[in-house]
Short mmCIF file of C-alpha atoms in Angstrom, two decimals:
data_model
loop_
_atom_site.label_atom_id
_atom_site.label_comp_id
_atom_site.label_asym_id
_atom_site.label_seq_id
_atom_site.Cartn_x
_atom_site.Cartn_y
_atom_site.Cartn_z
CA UNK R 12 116.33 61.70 84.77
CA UNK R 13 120.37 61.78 84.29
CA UNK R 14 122.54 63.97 85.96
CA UNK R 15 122.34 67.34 83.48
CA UNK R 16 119.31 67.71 84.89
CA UNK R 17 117.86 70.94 85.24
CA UNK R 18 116.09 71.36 89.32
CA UNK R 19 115.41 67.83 89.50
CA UNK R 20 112.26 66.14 87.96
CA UNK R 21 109.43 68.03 87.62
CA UNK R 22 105.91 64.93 87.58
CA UNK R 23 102.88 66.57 86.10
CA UNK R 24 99.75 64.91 86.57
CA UNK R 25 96.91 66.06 85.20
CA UNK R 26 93.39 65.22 86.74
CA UNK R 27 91.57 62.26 84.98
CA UNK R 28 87.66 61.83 83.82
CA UNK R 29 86.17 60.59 87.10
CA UNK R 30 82.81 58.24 87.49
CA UNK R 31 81.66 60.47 90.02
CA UNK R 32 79.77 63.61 88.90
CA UNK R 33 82.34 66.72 89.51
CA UNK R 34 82.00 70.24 88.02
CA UNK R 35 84.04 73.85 89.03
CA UNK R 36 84.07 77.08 87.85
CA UNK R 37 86.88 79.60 89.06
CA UNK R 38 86.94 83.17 88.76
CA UNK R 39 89.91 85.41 89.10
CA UNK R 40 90.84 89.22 89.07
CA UNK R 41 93.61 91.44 89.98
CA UNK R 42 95.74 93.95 88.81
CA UNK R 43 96.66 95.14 85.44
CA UNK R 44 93.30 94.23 84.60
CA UNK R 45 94.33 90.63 85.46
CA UNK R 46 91.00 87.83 84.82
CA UNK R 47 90.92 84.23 84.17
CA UNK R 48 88.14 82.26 84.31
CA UNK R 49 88.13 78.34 84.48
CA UNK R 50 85.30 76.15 84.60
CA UNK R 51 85.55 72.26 84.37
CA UNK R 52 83.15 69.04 84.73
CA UNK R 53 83.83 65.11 85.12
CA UNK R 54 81.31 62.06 85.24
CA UNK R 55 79.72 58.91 83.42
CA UNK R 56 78.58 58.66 79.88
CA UNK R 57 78.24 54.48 80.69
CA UNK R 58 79.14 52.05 83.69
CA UNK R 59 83.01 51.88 81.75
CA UNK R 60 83.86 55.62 79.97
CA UNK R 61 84.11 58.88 81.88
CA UNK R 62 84.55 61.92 80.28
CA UNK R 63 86.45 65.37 81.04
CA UNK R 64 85.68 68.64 79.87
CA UNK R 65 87.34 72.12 80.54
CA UNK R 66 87.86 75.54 79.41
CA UNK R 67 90.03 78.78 80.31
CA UNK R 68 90.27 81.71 79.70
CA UNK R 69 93.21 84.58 80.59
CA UNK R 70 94.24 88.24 80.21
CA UNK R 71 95.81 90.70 81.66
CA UNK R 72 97.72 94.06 80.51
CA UNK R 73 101.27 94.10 80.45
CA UNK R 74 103.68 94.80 83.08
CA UNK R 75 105.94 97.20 81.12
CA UNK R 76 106.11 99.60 78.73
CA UNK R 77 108.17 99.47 75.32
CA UNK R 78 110.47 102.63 75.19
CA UNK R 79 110.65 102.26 71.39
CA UNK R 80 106.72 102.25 70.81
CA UNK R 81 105.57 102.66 74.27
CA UNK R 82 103.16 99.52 73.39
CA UNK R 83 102.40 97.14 76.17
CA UNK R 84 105.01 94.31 76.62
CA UNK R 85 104.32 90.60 78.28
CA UNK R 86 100.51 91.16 77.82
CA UNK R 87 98.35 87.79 77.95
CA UNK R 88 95.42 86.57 75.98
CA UNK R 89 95.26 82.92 76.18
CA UNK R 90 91.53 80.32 75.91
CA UNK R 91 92.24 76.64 76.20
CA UNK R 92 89.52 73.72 75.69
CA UNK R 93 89.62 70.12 76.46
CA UNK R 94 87.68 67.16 76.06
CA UNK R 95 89.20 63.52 77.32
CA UNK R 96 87.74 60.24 77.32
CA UNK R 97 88.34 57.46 79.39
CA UNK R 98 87.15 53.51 79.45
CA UNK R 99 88.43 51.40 82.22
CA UNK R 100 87.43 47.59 81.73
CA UNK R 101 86.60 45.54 84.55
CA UNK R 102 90.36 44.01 84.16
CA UNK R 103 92.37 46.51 85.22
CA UNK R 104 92.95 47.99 81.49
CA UNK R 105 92.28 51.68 80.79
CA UNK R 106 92.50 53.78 77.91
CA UNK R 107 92.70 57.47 77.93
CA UNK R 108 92.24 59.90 74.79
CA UNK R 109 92.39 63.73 75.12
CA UNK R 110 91.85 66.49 72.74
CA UNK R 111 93.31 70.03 73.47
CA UNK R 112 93.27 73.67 71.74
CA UNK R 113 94.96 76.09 72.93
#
């Protein structure tokens, strides 16, 4: 991590296919017509690959106002998908592929 770093280390882990049936859906709202919507499932396509799908969704209206156009500034649209695989043999060995738009 060396010692120029920035606030330490910062571990992401993301949540993996599991072999156990798992689904979610979020909904969101707030101000500045704030909504994001997230909906995700998990499970088995065979005894040895799990699969992971997910999508978002997020907008909002911006917090400030541009004094040369008065247009909205720091506004949000954003939709993410993702699809990841994942085969675990009985040895220990696992292989993970993902696919992501954004």
């Amino acid at each position: 991590y060396g010692r120029n770093t920035f606030a330490g280390a910062i571990n992401y882990i993301t949540k993996r296919p599991g072999f156990t049936p798992e689904a979610e859906i979020r909904l969101t709202a707030g101000n500045h017509d704030m909504f994001e919507g997230i909906a995700s499932y998990s499970g088995p396509l065979t005894d040895s690959i799990a699969f992971r799908v997910a999508a978002r969704h997020a907008e909002r209206d911006g917090y400030f106002l541009s004094s040369i156009d008065n247009g909205e500034i720091d506004f949000e649209e954003n939709t993410s998908l993702l699809a990841e695989l994942a085969w675990e043999s009985g040895g220990g060995l696992s292989v993970r592929g993902r696919v992501m738009y954004n």
